[in-house]
mmCIF file of C-alpha atoms in Angstrom:
data_model
loop_
_atom_site.group_PDB
_atom_site.id
_atom_site.type_symbol
_atom_site.label_atom_id
_atom_site.label_comp_id
_atom_site.label_asym_id
_atom_site.label_seq_id
_atom_site.Cartn_x
_atom_site.Cartn_y
_atom_site.Cartn_z
ATOM 1 C CA MET A 1 61.745 83.122 103.961
ATOM 2 C CA ALA A 2 61.830 83.421 100.601
ATOM 3 C CA LEU A 3 65.167 84.966 100.657
ATOM 4 C CA PHE A 4 66.659 82.301 102.313
ATOM 5 C CA GLY A 5 64.864 78.872 100.915
ATOM 6 C CA ALA A 6 65.720 79.479 97.164
ATOM 7 C CA ALA A 7 69.529 79.804 98.068
ATOM 8 C CA ALA A 8 69.845 77.206 100.044
ATOM 9 C CA GLY A 9 69.148 74.066 97.219
ATOM 10 C CA ALA A 10 70.716 76.885 94.921
ATOM 11 C CA MET A 11 73.690 77.267 96.948
ATOM 12 C CA PHE A 12 74.156 73.361 98.222
ATOM 13 C CA ALA A 13 72.486 71.798 95.538
ATOM 14 C CA PRO A 14 74.733 71.459 92.945
ATOM 15 C CA THR A 15 77.980 71.491 94.401
ATOM 16 C CA LEU A 16 76.924 68.311 96.665
ATOM 17 C CA ALA A 17 76.730 66.602 93.691
ATOM 18 C CA ARG A 18 81.117 66.987 92.664
ATOM 19 C CA ALA A 19 83.488 64.873 93.158
ATOM 20 C CA GLU A 20 84.978 67.433 96.331
ATOM 21 C CA SER A 21 82.398 70.020 96.824
ATOM 22 C CA PRO A 22 83.569 73.418 98.453
ATOM 23 C CA LEU A 23 82.838 71.726 101.385
ATOM 24 C CA GLN A 24 84.818 68.838 101.736
ATOM 25 C CA ALA A 25 87.409 70.797 99.852
ATOM 26 C CA LEU A 26 87.281 73.602 103.586
ATOM 27 C CA GLN A 27 87.967 70.399 105.397
ATOM 28 C CA ASN A 28 90.355 69.283 103.631
ATOM 29 C CA TYR A 29 92.682 72.712 103.575
ATOM 30 C CA GLN A 30 94.548 72.327 106.644
ATOM 31 C CA LEU A 31 95.894 69.462 105.590
ATOM 32 C CA ARG A 32 97.352 71.182 102.836
ATOM 33 C CA ALA A 33 100.295 73.607 102.078
ATOM 34 C CA GLU A 34 100.359 76.283 100.357
ATOM 35 C CA TRP A 35 100.484 76.575 96.203
ATOM 36 C CA ALA A 36 102.642 73.702 96.168
ATOM 37 C CA ASP A 37 99.932 71.485 97.928
ATOM 38 C CA LYS A 38 97.244 73.319 96.018
ATOM 39 C CA TYR A 39 95.805 75.036 99.400
ATOM 40 C CA ASP A 40 94.515 78.046 96.847
ATOM 41 C CA THR A 41 92.660 75.388 95.484
ATOM 42 C CA ALA A 42 90.399 74.865 98.433
ATOM 43 C CA ILE A 43 90.414 78.634 98.722
ATOM 44 C CA ALA A 44 88.661 78.755 95.351
ATOM 45 C CA GLU A 45 86.188 76.558 96.498
ATOM 46 C CA LEU A 46 85.068 77.754 99.371
ATOM 47 C CA ASN A 47 84.932 81.607 97.926
ATOM 48 C CA GLN A 48 82.668 79.156 95.531
ATOM 49 C CA VAL A 49 80.319 78.431 98.445
ATOM 50 C CA LYS A 50 80.387 82.234 100.001
ATOM 51 C CA GLY A 51 80.120 83.752 96.547
ATOM 52 C CA THR A 52 82.262 87.368 95.152
ATOM 53 C CA GLN A 53 80.252 89.535 96.000
ATOM 54 C CA PRO A 54 82.124 92.109 98.273
ATOM 55 C CA THR A 55 80.976 92.681 102.275
ATOM 56 C CA LEU A 56 81.581 96.421 101.372
ATOM 57 C CA SER A 57 79.369 96.033 98.173
ATOM 58 C CA PRO A 58 77.994 99.192 96.704
ATOM 59 C CA MET A 59 74.306 97.050 97.467
ATOM 60 C CA THR A 60 74.554 95.383 100.722
ATOM 61 C CA ALA A 61 73.350 97.715 102.803
ATOM 62 C CA VAL A 62 70.005 97.343 100.574
ATOM 63 C CA GLN A 63 70.723 93.680 100.898
ATOM 64 C CA ILE A 64 70.606 94.259 104.936
ATOM 65 C CA GLU A 65 67.752 96.368 104.422
ATOM 66 C CA GLN A 66 65.433 94.032 102.640
ATOM 67 C CA SER A 67 66.625 90.898 104.979
ATOM 68 C CA ILE A 68 65.494 93.839 107.911
ATOM 69 C CA PRO A 69 61.928 92.283 107.434
ATOM 70 C CA VAL A 70 61.985 88.945 106.981
ATOM 71 C CA TYR A 71 64.108 88.521 110.623
ATOM 72 C CA GLN A 72 61.507 90.730 112.302
ATOM 73 C CA GLN A 73 58.661 88.481 111.254
ATOM 74 C CA ILE A 74 60.573 86.174 112.790
ATOM 75 C CA VAL A 75 60.697 87.247 116.401
ATOM 76 C CA ALA A 76 56.630 88.816 116.148
ATOM 77 C CA ARG A 77 56.496 84.477 115.561
ATOM 78 C CA GLY A 78 58.213 84.030 118.896
ATOM 79 C CA GLY A 79 62.356 83.371 117.470
ATOM 80 C CA TRP A 80 63.151 80.411 116.712
ATOM 81 C CA PRO A 81 63.747 76.923 119.402
ATOM 82 C CA THR A 82 67.048 76.791 121.160
ATOM 83 C CA LEU A 83 69.053 73.822 121.772
ATOM 84 C CA PRO A 84 70.845 71.833 124.733
ATOM 85 C CA GLU A 85 74.335 73.658 125.633
ATOM 86 C CA LYS A 86 76.221 70.133 125.363
ATOM 87 C CA THR A 87 74.200 68.897 121.686
ATOM 88 C CA ARG A 88 76.175 66.563 119.822
ATOM 89 C CA LEU A 89 74.871 66.198 116.527
ATOM 90 C CA LYS A 90 75.694 64.816 113.223
ATOM 91 C CA LEU A 91 75.547 62.969 109.782
ATOM 92 C CA GLY A 92 73.455 59.796 110.871
ATOM 93 C CA SER A 93 72.527 61.040 114.507
ATOM 94 C CA ARG A 94 69.136 59.995 115.939
ATOM 95 C CA ASP A 95 68.563 61.784 118.560
ATOM 96 C CA ARG A 96 65.255 64.302 119.044
ATOM 97 C CA ALA A 97 67.711 66.662 119.954
ATOM 98 C CA VAL A 98 67.433 66.665 115.808
ATOM 99 C CA GLY A 99 63.688 67.699 115.627
ATOM 100 C CA THR A 100 64.812 70.579 117.038
ATOM 101 C CA LEU A 101 67.485 71.419 114.581
ATOM 102 C CA ARG A 102 65.133 71.124 112.202
ATOM 103 C CA GLU A 103 63.113 73.052 113.143
ATOM 104 C CA ARG A 104 65.696 76.313 113.807
ATOM 105 C CA LEU A 105 66.992 75.774 110.285
ATOM 106 C CA MET A 106 63.704 75.790 108.736
ATOM 107 C CA ILE A 107 62.268 78.957 109.959
ATOM 108 C CA SER A 108 66.237 80.812 109.611
ATOM 109 C CA GLY A 109 66.365 79.288 106.021
ATOM 110 C CA ASP A 110 68.803 76.830 106.224
ATOM 111 C CA LEU A 111 66.384 73.696 105.809
ATOM 112 C CA ALA A 112 63.637 73.612 103.001
ATOM 113 C CA ALA A 113 60.090 71.693 104.743
ATOM 114 C CA ALA A 114 61.443 67.638 103.206
ATOM 115 C CA GLY A 115 61.306 63.800 103.792
ATOM 116 C CA GLY A 116 62.139 62.205 106.530
ATOM 117 C CA ARG A 117 62.694 60.902 109.698
ATOM 118 C CA GLN A 118 62.365 63.933 112.984
ATOM 119 C CA ASP A 119 64.906 62.569 114.612
ATOM 120 C CA THR A 120 67.492 61.104 111.945
ATOM 121 C CA PHE A 121 70.311 63.705 111.422
ATOM 122 C CA ASP A 122 70.325 62.987 107.232
ATOM 123 C CA SER A 123 71.806 64.363 104.119
ATOM 124 C CA TYR A 124 69.596 67.220 104.375
ATOM 125 C CA VAL A 125 70.355 68.359 107.694
ATOM 126 C CA ASP A 126 73.971 68.054 107.621
ATOM 127 C CA GLY A 127 73.896 70.471 103.982
ATOM 128 C CA ALA A 128 71.952 73.033 105.965
ATOM 129 C CA VAL A 129 74.297 73.165 109.443
ATOM 130 C CA ARG A 130 76.721 73.755 106.506
ATOM 131 C CA ARG A 131 74.833 76.080 105.143
ATOM 132 C CA PHE A 132 74.642 77.645 108.275
ATOM 133 C CA GLN A 133 78.192 77.277 109.526
ATOM 134 C CA VAL A 134 79.041 79.679 106.505
ATOM 135 C CA ARG A 135 77.028 81.600 107.095
ATOM 136 C CA HIS A 136 78.396 82.302 110.408
ATOM 137 C CA GLY A 137 81.783 81.811 109.493
ATOM 138 C CA LEU A 138 82.421 78.330 111.396
ATOM 139 C CA GLN A 139 84.509 75.830 109.951
ATOM 140 C CA PRO A 140 81.194 73.925 108.272
ATOM 141 C CA ASP A 141 82.298 70.031 109.182
ATOM 142 C CA GLY A 142 78.322 69.747 109.731
ATOM 143 C CA ILE A 143 79.151 68.665 113.265
ATOM 144 C CA VAL A 144 76.235 70.610 115.842
ATOM 145 C CA GLY A 145 78.368 71.159 118.952
ATOM 146 C CA GLY A 146 80.509 73.465 120.880
ATOM 147 C CA ALA A 147 80.758 76.935 118.383
ATOM 148 C CA THR A 148 77.823 75.494 116.674
ATOM 149 C CA VAL A 149 75.184 75.264 119.160
ATOM 150 C CA LEU A 150 76.562 78.782 121.023
ATOM 151 C CA ALA A 151 75.617 80.396 117.294
ATOM 152 C CA LEU A 152 72.267 78.399 117.022
ATOM 153 C CA ASN A 153 71.310 79.749 120.446
ATOM 154 C CA VAL A 154 71.960 83.054 119.469
ATOM 155 C CA PRO A 155 68.082 84.976 120.269
ATOM 156 C CA ALA A 156 66.418 86.149 117.040
ATOM 157 C CA ASP A 157 66.126 88.916 118.344
ATOM 158 C CA GLN A 158 69.105 89.937 119.200
ATOM 159 C CA ARG A 159 70.387 89.455 114.952
ATOM 160 C CA LEU A 160 67.708 91.499 113.912
ATOM 161 C CA ARG A 161 68.986 93.907 115.399
ATOM 162 C CA GLN A 162 72.798 92.892 114.287
ATOM 163 C CA LEU A 163 71.174 94.091 111.018
ATOM 164 C CA GLU A 164 70.038 97.021 112.188
ATOM 165 C CA LEU A 165 73.100 98.569 114.056
ATOM 166 C CA ASN A 166 75.361 97.285 110.911
ATOM 167 C CA LEU A 167 73.187 98.869 108.606
ATOM 168 C CA VAL A 168 73.987 102.036 109.443
ATOM 169 C CA ARG A 169 77.428 100.952 109.912
ATOM 170 C CA VAL A 170 77.825 99.655 106.127
ATOM 171 C CA ARG A 171 76.096 102.661 104.800
ATOM 172 C CA SER A 172 78.610 105.376 106.344
ATOM 173 C CA MET A 173 81.123 103.078 104.880
ATOM 174 C CA SER A 174 79.473 103.381 101.654
ATOM 175 C CA GLY A 175 80.980 105.173 98.119
ATOM 176 C CA PHE A 176 84.628 104.419 95.951
ATOM 177 C CA LEU A 177 86.647 102.427 97.729
ATOM 178 C CA GLY A 178 88.797 102.348 94.455
ATOM 179 C CA GLU A 179 88.630 99.947 91.235
ATOM 180 C CA ARG A 180 91.483 97.765 93.763
ATOM 181 C CA TYR A 181 91.053 97.802 97.197
ATOM 182 C CA VAL A 182 91.697 95.283 99.788
ATOM 183 C CA MET A 183 89.464 95.072 102.754
ATOM 184 C CA VAL A 184 89.708 93.306 106.336
ATOM 185 C CA ASN A 185 87.004 92.281 108.434
ATOM 186 C CA ILE A 186 88.056 91.939 112.046
ATOM 187 C CA PRO A 187 85.090 89.916 112.960
ATOM 188 C CA SER A 188 84.813 87.747 109.494
ATOM 189 C CA ALA A 189 88.759 87.599 110.586
ATOM 190 C CA GLU A 190 88.312 87.205 106.927
ATOM 191 C CA ILE A 191 90.861 89.604 104.367
ATOM 192 C CA GLU A 192 89.246 90.567 100.472
ATOM 193 C CA ALA A 193 90.979 91.285 97.497
ATOM 194 C CA VAL A 194 88.339 93.515 95.205
ATOM 195 C CA GLU A 195 89.169 94.263 91.405
ATOM 196 C CA GLY A 196 86.005 96.234 89.550
ATOM 197 C CA ASP A 197 83.597 95.394 92.800
ATOM 198 C CA VAL A 198 83.922 91.843 92.334
ATOM 199 C CA VAL A 199 86.356 89.839 94.553
ATOM 200 C CA ARG A 200 89.271 88.111 93.136
ATOM 201 C CA SER A 201 90.013 86.001 96.384
ATOM 202 C CA ARG A 202 89.180 85.461 99.397
ATOM 203 C CA HIS A 203 91.711 85.075 102.783
ATOM 204 C CA THR A 204 91.694 83.604 105.745
ATOM 205 C CA GLY A 205 93.114 85.465 109.231
ATOM 206 C CA VAL A 206 94.183 85.625 111.970
ATOM 207 C CA VAL A 207 93.552 89.431 113.845
ATOM 208 C CA GLY A 208 93.830 91.310 117.466
ATOM 209 C CA LYS A 209 93.195 89.561 120.534
ATOM 210 C CA ILE A 210 90.576 91.572 122.300
ATOM 211 C CA ASP A 211 93.134 92.837 124.999
ATOM 212 C CA ARG A 212 94.871 93.991 121.673
ATOM 213 C CA GLN A 213 92.693 94.528 119.371
ATOM 214 C CA SER A 214 93.194 94.955 115.524
ATOM 215 C CA PRO A 215 92.334 99.053 114.754
ATOM 216 C CA ILE A 216 89.906 100.479 112.174
ATOM 217 C CA LEU A 217 92.149 102.002 109.553
ATOM 218 C CA SER A 218 92.124 102.759 105.715
ATOM 219 C CA ALA A 219 95.732 103.049 104.177
ATOM 220 C CA LYS A 220 97.531 102.300 100.887
ATOM 221 C CA ILE A 221 99.323 99.472 100.377
ATOM 222 C CA GLN A 222 102.806 100.570 98.875
ATOM 223 C CA GLU A 223 105.777 98.230 99.789
ATOM 224 C CA ILE A 224 106.000 93.686 99.822
ATOM 225 C CA ASN A 225 108.447 92.986 101.613
ATOM 226 C CA PHE A 226 110.630 89.341 101.474
ATOM 227 C CA ASN A 227 111.819 87.188 103.985
ATOM 228 C CA PRO A 228 111.198 90.464 106.620
ATOM 229 C CA TYR A 229 113.577 91.166 109.804
ATOM 230 C CA TRP A 230 110.615 91.029 112.871
ATOM 231 C CA HIS A 231 112.060 94.904 115.297
ATOM 232 C CA VAL A 232 110.090 93.579 118.151
ATOM 233 C CA PRO A 233 107.711 96.672 119.602
ATOM 234 C CA GLU A 234 108.255 97.275 122.836
ATOM 235 C CA SER A 235 104.154 96.343 123.796
ATOM 236 C CA ILE A 236 105.671 92.464 122.994
ATOM 237 C CA ILE A 237 109.153 93.020 125.471
ATOM 238 C CA ARG A 238 107.049 94.250 128.231
ATOM 239 C CA LYS A 239 104.745 91.284 127.586
ATOM 240 C CA ASP A 240 105.834 88.968 126.251
ATOM 241 C CA LEU A 241 109.510 88.475 125.747
ATOM 242 C CA ILE A 242 110.879 89.172 129.561
ATOM 243 C CA PRO A 243 108.168 86.474 131.031
ATOM 244 C CA LYS A 244 109.910 84.236 128.384
ATOM 245 C CA MET A 245 113.393 84.802 128.697
ATOM 246 C CA LEU A 246 112.295 84.587 132.480
ATOM 247 C CA ALA A 247 111.084 80.858 132.253
ATOM 248 C CA ASP A 248 113.606 80.293 129.338
ATOM 249 C CA PRO A 249 116.938 82.525 129.239
ATOM 250 C CA GLN A 250 117.857 80.697 125.410
ATOM 251 C CA TYR A 251 115.046 82.044 124.294
ATOM 252 C CA LEU A 252 116.539 84.206 121.964
ATOM 253 C CA VAL A 253 119.309 81.932 120.824
ATOM 254 C CA LYS A 254 116.718 79.151 119.909
ATOM 255 C CA ASN A 255 114.325 82.270 118.029
ATOM 256 C CA ARG A 256 116.760 83.322 116.596
ATOM 257 C CA ILE A 257 116.568 87.693 117.767
ATOM 258 C CA ARG A 258 118.704 89.921 117.953
ATOM 259 C CA ILE A 259 119.806 92.619 120.371
ATOM 260 C CA TYR A 260 121.155 96.599 119.100
ATOM 261 C CA ASP A 261 121.492 99.366 121.427
ATOM 262 C CA GLY A 262 121.155 102.737 119.804
ATOM 263 C CA ARG A 263 123.884 102.993 118.110
ATOM 264 C CA GLY A 264 123.398 99.857 116.140
ATOM 265 C CA ASN A 265 125.720 97.619 118.697
ATOM 266 C CA GLU A 266 125.052 93.574 119.019
ATOM 267 C CA LEU A 267 124.305 92.932 122.573
ATOM 268 C CA GLN A 268 124.421 89.209 124.344
ATOM 269 C CA ALA A 269 121.434 88.414 126.599
ATOM 270 C CA THR A 270 123.875 88.300 129.500
ATOM 271 C CA ASP A 271 124.072 92.144 129.332
ATOM 272 C CA ILE A 272 120.162 93.239 130.195
ATOM 273 C CA ASP A 273 118.985 92.608 133.690
ATOM 274 C CA TRP A 274 115.554 90.762 132.723
ATOM 275 C CA ASN A 275 113.478 91.456 136.337
ATOM 276 C CA THR A 276 113.689 95.050 134.933
ATOM 277 C CA ASP A 277 112.093 97.056 132.641
ATOM 278 C CA GLN A 278 115.686 97.541 131.053
ATOM 279 C CA ALA A 279 114.829 95.399 127.891
ATOM 280 C CA THR A 280 111.878 97.714 126.685
ATOM 281 C CA GLN A 281 115.187 100.088 126.270
ATOM 282 C CA TYR A 282 117.024 97.999 123.083
ATOM 283 C CA LEU A 283 116.219 97.500 119.672
ATOM 284 C CA PHE A 284 115.065 93.214 119.032
ATOM 285 C CA ARG A 285 115.476 92.025 115.938
ATOM 286 C CA GLN A 286 114.157 88.775 114.716
ATOM 287 C CA GLU A 287 116.228 87.010 111.487
ATOM 288 C CA PRO A 288 114.250 86.257 108.357
ATOM 289 C CA GLY A 289 113.349 82.435 108.052
ATOM 290 C CA VAL A 290 111.347 79.351 109.217
ATOM 291 C CA GLU A 291 110.693 80.372 112.756
ATOM 292 C CA ASN A 292 109.736 84.313 111.954
ATOM 293 C CA SER A 293 107.448 85.679 113.645
ATOM 294 C CA MET A 294 105.918 87.864 110.345
ATOM 295 C CA GLY A 295 107.112 84.397 108.122
ATOM 296 C CA SER A 296 107.997 84.991 104.153
ATOM 297 C CA VAL A 297 105.880 88.206 103.727
ATOM 298 C CA LYS A 298 105.212 91.079 105.040
ATOM 299 C CA ILE A 299 103.301 93.592 103.542
ATOM 300 C CA ASN A 300 103.256 97.618 104.328
ATOM 301 C CA PHE A 301 101.038 99.963 104.512
ATOM 302 C CA PRO A 302 101.832 103.719 106.025
ATOM 303 C CA ASN A 303 99.454 104.418 109.395
ATOM 304 C CA THR A 304 99.267 105.420 112.336
ATOM 305 C CA HIS A 305 99.074 101.911 114.100
ATOM 306 C CA ALA A 306 102.033 100.973 113.297
ATOM 307 C CA VAL A 307 100.299 96.960 112.055
ATOM 308 C CA TYR A 308 100.499 95.561 108.887
ATOM 309 C CA MET A 309 99.358 91.919 107.294
ATOM 310 C CA HIS A 310 102.057 89.099 107.025
ATOM 311 C CA ASP A 311 102.487 85.163 106.320
ATOM 312 C CA THR A 312 103.016 83.160 109.471
ATOM 313 C CA PRO A 313 104.957 80.012 110.282
ATOM 314 C CA GLN A 314 101.361 79.062 112.137
ATOM 315 C CA LYS A 315 99.154 78.071 109.362
ATOM 316 C CA SER A 316 97.068 75.555 112.495
ATOM 317 C CA LEU A 317 95.935 79.165 112.832
ATOM 318 C CA PHE A 318 93.766 79.375 110.177
ATOM 319 C CA GLY A 319 91.944 76.341 111.131
ATOM 320 C CA GLN A 320 90.222 77.325 114.266
ATOM 321 C CA ASN A 321 86.370 79.159 114.358
ATOM 322 C CA ALA A 322 88.170 81.919 117.072
ATOM 323 C CA ARG A 323 91.256 82.927 115.419
ATOM 324 C CA PHE A 324 91.661 86.398 117.303
ATOM 325 C CA HIS A 325 95.776 85.588 118.608
ATOM 326 C CA SER A 326 97.216 89.056 117.210
ATOM 327 C CA SER A 327 98.725 91.712 118.896
ATOM 328 C CA GLY A 328 96.839 94.060 116.556
ATOM 329 C CA CYS A 329 98.683 93.062 113.867
ATOM 330 C CA VAL A 330 96.607 90.901 110.462
ATOM 331 C CA ARG A 331 97.956 87.088 109.579
ATOM 332 C CA VAL A 332 96.790 86.249 105.947
ATOM 333 C CA GLN A 333 96.357 82.193 104.775
ATOM 334 C CA ASN A 334 97.827 82.040 101.785
ATOM 335 C CA VAL A 335 99.908 85.131 101.186
ATOM 336 C CA ARG A 336 101.663 84.534 98.794
ATOM 337 C CA GLU A 337 98.511 84.582 95.846
ATOM 338 C CA LEU A 338 97.196 88.407 98.180
ATOM 339 C CA VAL A 339 100.967 88.913 97.024
ATOM 340 C CA SER A 340 100.311 88.378 93.801
ATOM 341 C CA TRP A 341 97.338 89.767 93.013
ATOM 342 C CA LEU A 342 98.865 93.543 95.246
ATOM 343 C CA LEU A 343 101.889 92.953 92.498
ATOM 344 C CA GLU A 344 99.736 91.999 89.439
ATOM 345 C CA THR A 345 100.508 95.788 88.257
ATOM 346 C CA ASN A 346 104.447 95.141 88.381
ATOM 347 C CA PRO A 347 104.460 93.132 85.112
ATOM 348 C CA GLU A 348 108.144 91.950 86.205
ATOM 349 C CA TRP A 349 107.489 90.565 89.665
ATOM 350 C CA PRO A 350 104.597 87.325 88.002
ATOM 351 C CA LYS A 351 104.181 84.462 90.275
ATOM 352 C CA SER A 352 107.586 82.555 89.404
ATOM 353 C CA ARG A 353 109.683 84.999 90.568
ATOM 354 C CA ILE A 354 107.170 85.988 93.477
ATOM 355 C CA ASP A 355 107.947 81.738 94.814
ATOM 356 C CA GLU A 356 111.982 82.524 94.022
ATOM 357 C CA ALA A 357 111.929 85.594 96.023
ATOM 358 C CA ILE A 358 110.781 82.979 98.993
ATOM 359 C CA ARG A 359 112.492 80.685 98.594
ATOM 360 C CA THR A 360 116.046 82.602 98.043
ATOM 361 C CA GLY A 361 115.036 84.117 102.123
ATOM 362 C CA GLU A 362 117.429 86.949 101.650
ATOM 363 C CA ARG A 363 115.852 90.390 102.534
ATOM 364 C CA ILE A 364 114.140 91.344 99.122
ATOM 365 C CA ASP A 365 111.504 94.829 98.800
ATOM 366 C CA ALA A 366 109.397 95.059 95.855
ATOM 367 C CA LYS A 367 107.334 98.306 95.485
ATOM 368 C CA LEU A 368 103.722 98.948 94.192
ATOM 369 C CA GLN A 369 103.275 100.613 90.912
ATOM 370 C CA ALA A 370 99.863 101.227 91.603
ATOM 371 C CA PRO A 371 99.657 101.507 95.833
ATOM 372 C CA VAL A 372 96.524 99.687 96.925
ATOM 373 C CA PRO A 373 93.971 100.987 99.357
ATOM 374 C CA VAL A 374 93.535 98.280 102.544
ATOM 375 C CA TYR A 375 90.588 98.898 104.753
ATOM 376 C CA PHE A 376 90.692 97.260 107.913
ATOM 377 C CA ASN A 377 86.885 97.764 108.639
ATOM 378 C CA TYR A 378 83.719 96.504 111.648
ATOM 379 C CA VAL A 379 80.610 94.572 110.309
ATOM 380 C CA THR A 380 79.413 91.176 111.641
ATOM 381 C CA ALA A 381 76.185 91.114 109.723
ATOM 382 C CA TRP A 382 75.091 91.917 106.474
ATOM 383 C CA ALA A 383 73.589 90.325 103.632
ATOM 384 C CA THR A 384 74.641 89.616 99.109
ATOM 385 C CA GLN A 385 72.795 89.820 96.342
ATOM 386 C CA ASP A 386 71.354 85.704 96.908
ATOM 387 C CA GLY A 387 70.100 87.020 100.158
ATOM 388 C CA ILE A 388 72.631 85.356 102.459
ATOM 389 C CA VAL A 389 72.628 86.672 105.191
ATOM 390 C CA HIS A 390 75.940 85.943 107.541
ATOM 391 C CA PHE A 391 76.844 87.069 111.047
ATOM 392 C CA ARG A 392 79.608 87.069 112.807
ATOM 393 C CA ASP A 393 80.554 87.047 115.919
ATOM 394 C CA ASP A 394 80.556 90.418 117.712
ATOM 395 C CA ILE A 395 84.044 89.688 119.285
ATOM 396 C CA TYR A 396 85.204 93.227 120.552
ATOM 397 C CA GLN A 397 82.255 94.152 122.121
ATOM 398 C CA ARG A 398 81.517 97.054 119.702
ATOM 399 C CA ASP A 399 77.122 96.232 118.415
ATOM 400 C CA MET A 400 75.290 97.283 121.262
ATOM 401 C CA GLY A 401 77.241 96.808 124.271
ATOM 402 C CA ASP A 402 77.915 93.941 126.969
ATOM 403 C CA ALA A 403 73.967 93.038 126.713
ATOM 404 C CA VAL A 404 73.607 91.676 123.757
ATOM 405 C CA ALA A 405 77.671 90.979 122.246
ATOM 406 C CA MET A 406 77.358 87.318 121.367
ATOM 407 C CA ASN A 407 79.991 84.675 121.878
ATOM 408 C CA THR A 408 79.578 82.431 119.045
ATOM 409 C CA THR A 409 83.177 81.528 119.072
ATOM 410 C CA GLY A 410 83.578 79.322 122.737
ATOM 411 C CA ALA A 411 86.379 79.860 125.421
ATOM 412 C CA PRO A 412 88.249 83.014 125.074
ATOM 413 C CA VAL A 413 91.479 82.368 123.127
ATOM 414 C CA ALA A 414 94.368 81.253 125.536
ATOM 415 C CA GLU A 415 98.179 83.090 125.571
ATOM 416 C CA GLU A 416 99.840 80.990 122.387
ATOM 417 C CA ALA A 417 101.684 77.912 122.800
ATOM 418 C CA TYR A 418 105.234 80.245 122.504
ATOM 419 C CA PHE A 419 105.864 83.604 121.275
ATOM 420 C CA GLN A 420 104.881 84.257 118.020
ATOM 421 C CA LEU A 421 102.969 87.753 118.710
ATOM 422 C CA PRO A 422 103.760 90.054 115.971
ATOM 423 C CA GLN A 423 102.127 93.756 116.987
#
């Protein structure tokens, strides 16, 4: 328990005393835009809560090893209590379930033994709940309900097995990843820009749906495309575009998507029989603009899966607990900050020029003078140098099969309201 207790106070006590704590900043960030509205400031505050150690730090395996005996002891003592599924608690609540919540949080080291009424959700419990939410990749709003209750109720023995499995997984990933690299942790739906074994920036992401999974890969980022065209993949033409055209024949016009044959001749929607798969024989290209499915930036790295990272016009997706909406590619919150870091080796591309390139709406490419390695990995449990243990939902059920697959994200992800599904 020593691994957790001291870190809980150290993590929250100093920050809660500020005018705007990291947790308050995180709550506010959903209302902000990007650089112009200090969207990046909120993310910087969140990074202070999570620390600057990369998920795949050379010490991560050792830190997981150190956390395993703690969870073995928790399991040996009977684990922790569970809350009723429909529990709904927040700061100021008075309920018998608060006593159960206190016990649960103390066992996992999120809450130190403190005074106060056992049935009252006070500031100590509030801070402990937020800390728990940060450790489990949930929005730290301090509200106990929904996904937070599901995460609290995952049995201790399953968390122990997650640690044991991911110890093997992280060891297999050990080695020099590069002085500068980007790591996408798929279960976290999060991106880390790492330099000198320190996280320079973290970015909330949106990754592949369960039936259109983001792949495990390693590649090198070589080029940034500003205001890109989006060429619709055949899989999305078949699964999404054809059904949408059958429902609304004006869909292509509304979304500025044009059709071309193999010789580059432009066709009209009326030239295609949408009741068949004829559309898959043609090229569909969405023009640059505010509604482009890739937003204003595409980050290119050649790979056999034909996936990439990109911006998105659907910024609201970054504020969700379950961010598994894409068709394999990764959408990046505050992509300008990541692009700025990637282009630091290109002195001709300062932030001002990045802003200008996006503002013009023109197709512009920037090749990295020094390509940056990028890794898509699948890590559902890890520990940091402060003894903080993090867990994520086994969204693709790759950990140990259906018997122990954990769903802490709530209901399955629904299809998106309209066509914004880059492959």
